[in-house]
Amino acid sequence: MEQDKKEKFLTSQLVDKIIQSNGDLQDYRTVSAGDRTLTTPQGLDGFMSVIHRLTLKLTHQRSGATKCLTVMVKVMKGDDNFRQKSLGLVLFPNEINVYSAVIPAFERLVRDAGAALDLRTLAPRIYLAESGVRYPAYSDQEETFLVMEDVSLAGFVPGPRLNLDQTHLELMARKIAQLHACSYALRVAGQSETLGRLVKQIIPLNFLQDGKIFFESYDIVFKVVFERLFRYFDEKPALLEQVIVGDRVRALRSKYGTTPSALMQRCLERDEQYSVILHGDYNRNNVLFRYEGKVPQDVMLIDFQENRYGSPALDLSFFMYMNMPPEAWANGGWDQLLAVYHRELMRCLCDIVKLQPDDEALQPYRFDAMKEHLQKHFIYGAIIAIKFLPCMLANEQEVQEIVHHFHTDVTADAFRQIYLIAGGEIVNERISKVMVHAAQQGYLDMVDKE
């Protein structure tokens, strides 16, 4: 009954709002109920959202011409208690803000500068974005509705599930550089007030707030995966034989082994020279690729729920540790991908602000300076990656159990038990490689620096 009520709203009142909110649709109408089709594709929803596909047959009021519009409708899952615990009331408004304020501001910046940078495939077109609204015809809760273009019709589809090859990796590195470059361009071009207004609209998504755990579900998983990681190092002491690795990992365990959220909060420190508006959850799960044959040609960003303002390292480090397979880190592969990101960052920045790369105003963003800054925050992505890898590498039954406990009671010991073993030895090896690599790169040095 409740589901029927929601579907009726989505195929009636929401359709009217979509038409009214878009100038190029205002002369169109749906003629009958059969012109509005709602489906819920399998595999598109996440822990906290349901995504519907809404297909509309639109008829022009004067000419009678028809056209088809297909959109994706993203809404929050769960009751108020679940939304509060999972921070849905922060995540969803922040995503709405990116689509309705940040990206349009970046598009104006690029357009006014006459830059060649094309942001048309940065993110899907948004037809309606509402946050904190109440529609009794839908529910008695405060809701968020995000209606976006179905970009699958333009050829954008999910890529490989976890590990990406070099072509995919470089596309993702260049695309996130384009997003980051817009924040730097606003700062360099003397539009810091505009950047400040955009940042002010972002609801802080902290790990700690007022001395207390704020992101509870993340804190729980951080602690479990740290327990798993350090237990594995105890079983495999040879992994820490390299002095610099052993010392840094032991320092991490001593200082943050039981308080990982405190370390993660440190990574969120803002720097008014290097901080940018971030995607916040940048990995393969939150992008779509467009292919020609089997070769990816473009990539589009989606799912900005964990949007923040902070070091670009937060986006880069998670993406690289999550989607770059360990064998690709060797033989200069790690720095090579960082260089791809940096070249695109500078290309876009120079294109927008009309300066040469060696201009004094751009000195802080040269590769050596950027790399030094990134190193201070790269531990962030290593920890976020090891948090997710057990779920990503687990078998189907384990994933179902993880999702069940996440939705019912993430604090239950049953969740801890499954997360300690999900994916088995493959996960143990992968998360230990991540942390050993982070130690070797010097990303753990910040643990001893206050």
Short mmCIF file of C-alpha atoms in Angstrom, two decimals:
data_model
loop_
_atom_site.label_atom_id
_atom_site.label_comp_id
_atom_site.label_asym_id
_atom_site.label_seq_id
_atom_site.Cartn_x
_atom_site.Cartn_y
_atom_site.Cartn_z
CA MET A 1 0.00 0.00 0.00
CA GLU A 2 2.78 2.41 1.01
CA GLN A 3 4.74 1.50 -2.12
CA ASP A 4 1.67 2.10 -4.32
CA LYS A 5 1.29 5.53 -2.75
CA LYS A 6 4.89 6.44 -3.53
CA GLU A 7 4.71 5.19 -7.10
CA LYS A 8 1.54 7.17 -7.70
CA PHE A 9 3.26 10.35 -6.53
CA LEU A 10 6.34 9.69 -8.67
CA THR A 11 4.21 9.20 -11.80
CA SER A 12 1.90 12.17 -11.20
CA GLN A 13 2.92 15.11 -9.01
CA LEU A 14 6.64 14.57 -9.55
CA VAL A 15 6.14 14.44 -13.32
CA ASP A 16 4.32 17.79 -13.19
CA LYS A 17 7.18 19.32 -11.19
CA ILE A 18 9.76 18.05 -13.67
CA ILE A 19 7.90 19.66 -16.56
CA GLN A 20 7.34 22.94 -14.71
CA SER A 21 10.99 23.18 -13.65
CA ASN A 22 12.55 22.94 -17.11
CA GLY A 23 12.03 25.63 -19.73
CA ASP A 24 12.49 23.26 -22.64
CA LEU A 25 9.69 21.03 -21.31
CA GLN A 26 7.07 23.58 -20.30
CA ASP A 27 5.15 23.33 -23.58
CA TYR A 28 4.86 19.56 -23.20
CA ARG A 29 2.42 17.38 -21.28
CA THR A 30 1.73 13.70 -20.76
CA VAL A 31 -1.65 12.80 -22.23
CA SER A 32 -2.50 9.67 -20.23
CA ALA A 33 -1.26 7.51 -17.39
CA GLY A 34 0.23 5.17 -19.99
CA ASP A 35 2.65 7.96 -20.94
CA ARG A 36 4.36 7.67 -17.53
CA THR A 37 6.25 4.44 -16.82
CA LEU A 38 8.15 3.81 -13.59
CA THR A 39 10.55 0.91 -13.10
CA THR A 40 13.16 0.14 -10.43
CA PRO A 41 16.18 -1.46 -12.11
CA GLN A 42 18.09 -4.04 -10.09
CA GLY A 43 21.60 -3.20 -8.99
CA LEU A 44 21.35 0.60 -9.18
CA ASP A 45 20.35 1.34 -5.60
CA GLY A 46 22.84 1.74 -2.77
CA PHE A 47 22.96 1.41 0.99
CA MET A 48 20.96 4.60 1.46
CA SER A 49 19.05 5.28 -1.75
CA VAL A 50 16.56 3.83 -4.19
CA ILE A 51 16.87 4.74 -7.85
CA HIS A 52 13.89 4.51 -10.20
CA ARG A 53 13.78 4.90 -13.95
CA LEU A 54 10.93 7.16 -15.12
CA THR A 55 10.07 7.15 -18.83
CA LEU A 56 7.76 9.87 -20.14
CA LYS A 57 6.04 10.22 -23.49
CA LEU A 58 5.67 13.98 -23.87
CA THR A 59 3.27 15.67 -26.29
CA HIS A 60 3.72 19.29 -27.42
CA GLN A 61 0.60 21.27 -26.52
CA ARG A 62 0.42 23.18 -29.79
CA SER A 63 2.03 21.07 -32.49
CA GLY A 64 1.10 17.66 -31.13
CA ALA A 65 4.68 16.45 -31.70
CA THR A 66 5.88 13.81 -29.26
CA LYS A 67 9.19 12.96 -27.70
CA CYS A 68 10.43 10.49 -25.11
CA LEU A 69 12.28 11.55 -21.95
CA THR A 70 13.90 9.03 -19.62
CA VAL A 71 15.19 10.15 -16.23
CA MET A 72 16.52 8.53 -13.08
CA VAL A 73 14.81 9.42 -9.80
CA LYS A 74 16.93 9.07 -6.67
CA VAL A 75 15.25 9.07 -3.24
CA MET A 76 16.33 8.24 0.30
CA LYS A 77 15.76 4.84 1.87
CA GLY A 78 14.68 4.10 5.41
CA ASP A 79 12.86 5.61 8.34
CA ASP A 80 13.97 8.75 10.14
CA ASN A 81 16.09 6.76 12.59
CA PHE A 82 18.06 5.06 9.80
CA ARG A 83 18.49 8.34 7.93
CA GLN A 84 19.76 10.04 11.06
CA LYS A 85 22.26 7.29 11.89
CA SER A 86 23.49 6.98 8.32
CA LEU A 87 23.75 10.79 7.98
CA GLY A 88 21.38 10.75 5.03
CA LEU A 89 20.12 14.17 6.14
CA VAL A 90 23.63 15.52 5.47
CA LEU A 91 24.64 13.42 2.49
CA PHE A 92 21.58 13.99 0.32
CA PRO A 93 21.38 17.79 0.75
CA ASN A 94 25.09 18.03 -0.04
CA GLU A 95 24.58 16.07 -3.24
CA ILE A 96 21.68 18.33 -4.20
CA ASN A 97 23.93 21.34 -3.58
CA VAL A 98 26.62 20.05 -5.93
CA TYR A 99 24.19 19.58 -8.79
CA SER A 100 22.15 22.75 -8.21
CA ALA A 101 24.87 25.22 -7.14
CA VAL A 102 28.46 24.01 -7.53
CA ILE A 103 28.45 22.58 -11.04
CA PRO A 104 26.37 25.47 -12.49
CA ALA A 105 28.87 27.92 -10.91
CA PHE A 106 31.79 26.04 -12.46
CA GLU A 107 30.03 26.02 -15.83
CA ARG A 108 29.58 29.82 -15.64
CA LEU A 109 33.24 30.24 -14.69
CA VAL A 110 34.40 28.27 -17.73
CA ARG A 111 31.90 29.96 -20.05
CA ASP A 112 32.74 33.50 -18.88
CA ALA A 113 36.45 32.79 -19.28
CA GLY A 114 35.94 31.58 -22.84
CA ALA A 115 37.86 28.44 -21.92
CA ALA A 116 37.93 25.41 -24.17
CA LEU A 117 37.25 23.10 -21.22
CA ASP A 118 34.06 21.13 -21.91
CA LEU A 119 32.12 20.28 -18.74
CA ARG A 120 29.09 18.81 -20.52
CA THR A 121 30.03 15.28 -19.46
CA LEU A 122 31.27 16.19 -16.00
CA ALA A 123 27.92 15.09 -14.52
CA PRO A 124 24.40 14.24 -15.72
CA ARG A 125 21.88 16.97 -16.49
CA ILE A 126 19.59 17.60 -13.52
CA TYR A 127 15.88 18.05 -14.17
CA LEU A 128 14.80 18.52 -10.55
CA ALA A 129 16.69 18.75 -7.25
CA GLU A 130 14.79 19.24 -4.01
CA SER A 131 16.01 18.78 -0.46
CA GLY A 132 14.12 18.84 2.84
CA VAL A 133 10.67 18.87 1.25
CA ARG A 134 7.49 17.29 2.51
CA TYR A 135 4.85 15.80 0.22
CA PRO A 136 2.04 14.07 2.15
CA ALA A 137 1.07 12.33 -1.08
CA TYR A 138 4.44 10.56 -0.97
CA SER A 139 5.23 10.10 2.74
CA ASP A 140 5.06 11.72 6.15
CA GLN A 141 8.86 12.18 6.19
CA GLU A 142 11.12 14.97 5.03
CA GLU A 143 12.32 13.89 1.60
CA THR A 144 14.95 14.62 -1.03
CA PHE A 145 14.30 14.13 -4.74
CA LEU A 146 17.01 14.13 -7.37
CA VAL A 147 15.86 13.69 -10.96
CA MET A 148 18.70 13.34 -13.44
CA GLU A 149 19.28 12.45 -17.06
CA ASP A 150 19.44 8.75 -17.86
CA VAL A 151 22.93 8.92 -19.32
CA SER A 152 22.90 5.26 -20.31
CA LEU A 153 21.07 6.48 -23.42
CA ALA A 154 24.20 8.50 -24.27
CA GLY A 155 26.34 5.40 -23.80
CA PHE A 156 27.55 5.97 -20.22
CA VAL A 157 27.59 2.69 -18.31
CA PRO A 158 29.43 1.18 -15.32
CA GLY A 159 32.97 0.01 -15.95
CA PRO A 160 34.90 -2.88 -14.39
CA ARG A 161 33.83 -3.63 -10.83
CA LEU A 162 37.07 -2.85 -8.98
CA ASN A 163 40.47 -2.96 -10.69
CA LEU A 164 40.91 -0.65 -13.66
CA ASP A 165 43.43 -0.74 -16.50
CA GLN A 166 45.59 2.23 -17.42
CA THR A 167 43.13 3.74 -19.92
CA HIS A 168 40.29 3.76 -17.38
CA LEU A 169 42.58 5.09 -14.65
CA GLU A 170 43.86 7.97 -16.75
CA LEU A 171 40.35 8.98 -17.79
CA MET A 172 39.31 9.13 -14.14
CA ALA A 173 42.44 11.05 -13.14
CA ARG A 174 41.86 13.66 -15.84
CA LYS A 175 38.17 14.07 -15.06
CA ILE A 176 38.67 14.70 -11.35
CA ALA A 177 41.45 17.14 -12.25
CA GLN A 178 38.90 19.13 -14.26
CA LEU A 179 36.61 19.36 -11.25
CA HIS A 180 39.43 20.41 -8.91
CA ALA A 181 40.82 22.95 -11.39
CA CYS A 182 37.63 25.01 -11.15
CA SER A 183 38.16 25.67 -7.43
CA TYR A 184 41.74 26.73 -8.03
CA ALA A 185 40.67 28.92 -10.95
CA LEU A 186 38.18 30.78 -8.77
CA ARG A 187 40.92 31.42 -6.21
CA VAL A 188 43.62 32.44 -8.70
CA ALA A 189 41.20 34.63 -10.67
CA GLY A 190 40.31 36.63 -7.58
CA GLN A 191 36.88 35.08 -7.14
CA SER A 192 37.52 33.70 -3.66
CA GLU A 193 34.21 35.19 -2.47
CA THR A 194 32.35 33.03 -5.00
CA LEU A 195 34.29 29.97 -3.89
CA GLY A 196 33.60 30.86 -0.27
CA ARG A 197 29.85 31.07 -0.88
CA LEU A 198 29.86 27.64 -2.52
CA VAL A 199 31.87 26.14 0.32
CA LYS A 200 29.58 27.69 2.94
CA GLN A 201 26.64 25.78 1.45
CA ILE A 202 28.34 22.43 2.06
CA ILE A 203 27.14 20.84 5.30
CA PRO A 204 30.29 19.64 7.12
CA LEU A 205 30.65 15.87 6.98
CA ASN A 206 32.99 15.24 9.86
CA PHE A 207 34.24 12.05 11.44
CA LEU A 208 34.44 13.79 14.82
CA GLN A 209 32.36 16.75 15.91
CA ASP A 210 32.48 18.51 19.28
CA GLY A 211 34.82 15.78 20.48
CA LYS A 212 32.36 13.00 19.69
CA ILE A 213 32.00 10.43 16.91
CA PHE A 214 29.86 12.02 14.20
CA PHE A 215 30.00 9.49 11.34
CA GLU A 216 29.10 6.48 13.49
CA SER A 217 28.73 3.84 10.78
CA TYR A 218 32.14 4.71 9.31
CA ASP A 219 33.76 4.66 12.75
CA ILE A 220 32.44 1.16 13.40
CA VAL A 221 33.78 -0.18 10.11
CA PHE A 222 37.13 1.63 10.52
CA LYS A 223 37.64 -0.08 13.88
CA VAL A 224 36.74 -3.51 12.56
CA VAL A 225 38.99 -3.26 9.52
CA PHE A 226 41.86 -1.94 11.67
CA GLU A 227 41.36 -4.93 13.95
CA ARG A 228 41.54 -7.20 10.91
CA LEU A 229 44.57 -5.43 9.43
CA PHE A 230 46.69 -5.46 12.58
CA ARG A 231 45.71 -9.04 13.37
CA TYR A 232 47.00 -10.02 9.92
CA PHE A 233 50.25 -8.14 10.46
CA ASP A 234 50.67 -10.05 13.75
CA GLU A 235 50.22 -13.31 11.83
CA LYS A 236 52.62 -12.21 9.06
CA PRO A 237 55.44 -10.28 10.82
CA ALA A 238 57.62 -10.59 7.71
CA LEU A 239 55.42 -7.94 6.07
CA LEU A 240 56.83 -5.39 8.51
CA GLU A 241 60.50 -6.44 8.29
CA GLN A 242 61.42 -3.32 6.34
CA VAL A 243 62.32 -0.94 9.18
CA ILE A 244 60.63 2.13 7.78
CA VAL A 245 57.41 0.17 7.17
CA GLY A 246 57.39 -1.56 10.55
CA ASP A 247 58.05 1.65 12.47
CA ARG A 248 55.33 3.59 10.66
CA VAL A 249 52.70 0.86 10.91
CA ARG A 250 53.41 0.37 14.61
CA ALA A 251 53.12 4.13 15.16
CA LEU A 252 49.76 4.10 13.38
CA ARG A 253 48.55 1.23 15.55
CA SER A 254 49.79 2.80 18.76
CA LYS A 255 48.28 6.21 18.14
CA TYR A 256 45.11 5.50 16.15
CA GLY A 257 44.55 1.73 16.32
CA THR A 258 41.40 2.17 18.41
CA THR A 259 40.56 5.74 17.34
CA PRO A 260 40.76 5.75 13.53
CA SER A 261 38.15 8.50 13.20
CA ALA A 262 40.52 10.92 14.94
CA LEU A 263 43.10 10.33 12.21
CA MET A 264 40.49 10.70 9.49
CA GLN A 265 39.32 13.97 10.97
CA ARG A 266 42.90 15.28 10.77
CA CYS A 267 42.85 14.51 7.06
CA LEU A 268 39.90 16.88 6.65
CA GLU A 269 41.96 19.91 7.71
CA ARG A 270 41.44 22.75 5.27
CA ASP A 271 44.19 24.68 3.55
CA GLU A 272 43.17 27.92 1.85
CA GLN A 273 45.82 27.41 -0.80
CA TYR A 274 45.19 23.79 -1.74
CA SER A 275 41.65 22.90 -0.62
CA VAL A 276 39.08 22.34 -3.37
CA ILE A 277 35.45 21.34 -3.64
CA LEU A 278 35.66 17.56 -3.77
CA HIS A 279 33.60 14.75 -5.17
CA GLY A 280 34.20 13.10 -1.79
CA ASP A 281 33.65 9.45 -2.73
CA TYR A 282 35.64 9.17 -5.93
CA ASN A 283 35.98 5.59 -7.11
CA ARG A 284 34.76 3.31 -9.89
CA ASN A 285 31.38 2.82 -8.20
CA ASN A 286 30.58 6.50 -8.63
CA VAL A 287 31.49 7.08 -12.26
CA LEU A 288 30.15 5.89 -15.60
CA PHE A 289 32.22 5.25 -18.73
CA ARG A 290 31.37 5.75 -22.39
CA TYR A 291 32.95 3.19 -24.72
CA GLU A 292 33.74 2.80 -28.40
CA GLY A 293 34.00 -0.93 -28.79
CA LYS A 294 35.79 -2.01 -25.63
CA VAL A 295 37.88 1.15 -25.30
CA PRO A 296 36.67 3.80 -22.80
CA GLN A 297 36.47 7.28 -24.33
CA ASP A 298 34.96 9.42 -21.57
CA VAL A 299 33.89 9.25 -17.94
CA MET A 300 31.10 11.00 -16.02
CA LEU A 301 30.84 11.70 -12.28
CA ILE A 302 27.76 10.68 -10.27
CA ASP A 303 26.87 10.26 -6.56
CA PHE A 304 28.27 13.36 -4.86
CA GLN A 305 26.79 12.51 -1.45
CA GLU A 306 30.09 12.69 0.44
CA ASN A 307 31.00 16.01 -1.14
CA ARG A 308 33.40 18.04 1.00
CA TYR A 309 35.84 20.93 0.83
CA GLY A 310 39.40 19.81 1.49
CA SER A 311 42.63 18.53 0.02
CA PRO A 312 42.44 17.08 -3.51
CA ALA A 313 44.32 14.16 -1.97
CA LEU A 314 41.04 12.95 -0.50
CA ASP A 315 39.63 12.24 -3.97
CA LEU A 316 42.89 11.10 -5.52
CA SER A 317 44.06 8.79 -2.75
CA PHE A 318 40.81 6.84 -2.45
CA PHE A 319 40.49 6.46 -6.21
CA MET A 320 44.08 5.29 -6.61
CA TYR A 321 44.11 2.84 -3.69
CA MET A 322 40.66 1.51 -4.48
CA ASN A 323 40.83 1.08 -8.25
CA MET A 324 44.52 0.88 -9.11
CA PRO A 325 45.59 -2.76 -8.67
CA PRO A 326 48.74 -3.27 -6.57
CA GLU A 327 50.72 -4.59 -9.53
CA ALA A 328 50.20 -1.22 -11.26
CA TRP A 329 51.88 0.68 -8.40
CA ALA A 330 55.34 -0.60 -9.34
CA ASN A 331 57.86 0.65 -11.89
CA GLY A 332 56.77 4.28 -11.58
CA GLY A 333 53.10 3.56 -12.22
CA TRP A 334 51.96 5.37 -9.08
CA ASP A 335 53.77 8.63 -9.85
CA GLN A 336 52.84 8.34 -13.52
CA LEU A 337 49.12 8.49 -12.68
CA LEU A 338 49.73 11.43 -10.35
CA ALA A 339 51.49 13.16 -13.23
CA VAL A 340 48.51 12.53 -15.54
CA TYR A 341 46.26 14.17 -12.96
CA HIS A 342 48.61 17.12 -12.53
CA ARG A 343 49.06 17.79 -16.25
CA GLU A 344 45.29 17.96 -16.74
CA LEU A 345 44.88 20.11 -13.63
CA MET A 346 47.38 22.66 -14.94
CA ARG A 347 46.01 22.53 -18.49
CA CYS A 348 42.50 23.35 -17.27
CA LEU A 349 43.64 25.94 -14.75
CA CYS A 350 45.74 27.79 -17.33
CA ASP A 351 42.91 27.58 -19.86
CA ILE A 352 40.47 29.23 -17.46
CA VAL A 353 42.67 31.93 -15.90
CA LYS A 354 44.67 32.64 -19.09
CA LEU A 355 48.09 32.28 -17.48
CA GLN A 356 51.18 30.35 -18.50
CA PRO A 357 52.20 27.37 -16.30
CA ASP A 358 55.32 29.17 -15.09
CA ASP A 359 53.39 32.24 -13.92
CA GLU A 360 54.19 33.15 -10.31
CA ALA A 361 50.50 32.92 -9.34
CA LEU A 362 50.56 29.22 -10.22
CA GLN A 363 53.76 28.33 -8.38
CA PRO A 364 51.95 26.57 -5.49
CA TYR A 365 50.37 24.20 -8.00
CA ARG A 366 53.53 23.00 -9.72
CA PHE A 367 54.07 19.24 -9.51
CA ASP A 368 56.68 19.17 -6.73
CA ALA A 369 54.68 21.53 -4.52
CA MET A 370 51.43 19.69 -5.16
CA LYS A 371 53.05 16.33 -4.46
CA GLU A 372 54.41 17.61 -1.14
CA HIS A 373 50.93 18.79 -0.16
CA LEU A 374 49.23 15.57 -1.29
CA GLN A 375 51.61 13.42 0.74
CA LYS A 376 50.26 14.96 3.96
CA HIS A 377 46.74 13.70 3.26
CA PHE A 378 47.14 10.51 1.20
CA ILE A 379 46.67 8.22 4.20
CA TYR A 380 42.99 9.17 3.95
CA GLY A 381 42.37 7.17 0.80
CA ALA A 382 44.34 4.19 2.05
CA ILE A 383 42.07 3.90 5.08
CA ILE A 384 38.87 4.51 3.14
CA ALA A 385 39.95 1.85 0.62
CA ILE A 386 40.66 -0.82 3.23
CA LYS A 387 37.27 0.00 4.76
CA PHE A 388 35.47 -0.90 1.52
CA LEU A 389 37.67 -3.68 0.13
CA PRO A 390 36.21 -6.46 2.32
CA CYS A 391 32.78 -5.76 0.88
CA MET A 392 34.06 -5.32 -2.67
CA LEU A 393 36.01 -8.60 -2.66
CA ALA A 394 33.53 -10.69 -0.65
CA ASN A 395 31.34 -13.36 -2.21
CA GLU A 396 27.65 -12.75 -2.86
CA GLN A 397 26.46 -14.42 0.33
CA GLU A 398 28.89 -12.41 2.46
CA VAL A 399 27.81 -9.17 0.79
CA GLN A 400 24.17 -9.93 1.51
CA GLU A 401 25.01 -10.53 5.16
CA ILE A 402 27.02 -7.30 5.36
CA VAL A 403 24.19 -5.28 3.80
CA HIS A 404 21.62 -6.89 6.09
CA HIS A 405 23.51 -5.97 9.25
CA PHE A 406 24.33 -2.49 7.94
CA HIS A 407 20.63 -1.78 7.49
CA THR A 408 19.44 -3.42 10.70
CA ASP A 409 22.16 -2.85 13.30
CA VAL A 410 25.69 -2.02 12.26
CA THR A 411 26.69 -1.99 15.94
CA ALA A 412 25.81 -5.69 16.34
CA ASP A 413 28.68 -8.14 16.87
CA ALA A 414 27.34 -10.13 13.91
CA PHE A 415 28.41 -7.28 11.62
CA ARG A 416 31.89 -7.25 13.17
CA GLN A 417 32.25 -11.01 12.77
CA ILE A 418 31.35 -11.06 9.06
CA TYR A 419 33.53 -8.04 8.29
CA LEU A 420 36.55 -9.67 9.94
CA ILE A 421 36.43 -12.61 7.53
CA ALA A 422 34.61 -11.40 4.37
CA GLY A 423 36.69 -12.06 1.26
CA GLY A 424 39.17 -14.19 3.17
CA GLU A 425 42.88 -14.20 2.36
CA ILE A 426 42.41 -12.13 -0.81
CA VAL A 427 41.17 -9.23 1.30
CA ASN A 428 43.87 -9.70 3.93
CA GLU A 429 46.59 -9.53 1.29
CA ARG A 430 45.07 -6.52 -0.46
CA ILE A 431 44.53 -4.36 2.62
CA SER A 432 48.00 -5.17 3.96
CA LYS A 433 49.55 -4.20 0.60
CA VAL A 434 47.70 -0.89 0.75
CA MET A 435 49.09 -0.05 4.18
CA VAL A 436 52.62 -1.24 3.42
CA HIS A 437 52.64 0.88 0.27
CA ALA A 438 51.32 3.92 2.18
CA ALA A 439 54.14 3.48 4.69
CA GLN A 440 56.76 3.17 1.93
CA GLN A 441 55.46 6.33 0.25
CA GLY A 442 55.74 8.32 3.46
CA TYR A 443 51.99 8.79 3.79
CA LEU A 444 52.10 7.59 7.41
CA ASP A 445 54.67 10.21 8.40
CA MET A 446 51.87 12.60 9.32
CA VAL A 447 50.86 10.26 12.18
CA ASP A 448 53.75 11.57 14.30
CA LYS A 449 53.21 15.20 13.28
CA GLU A 450 50.66 17.29 15.11
#
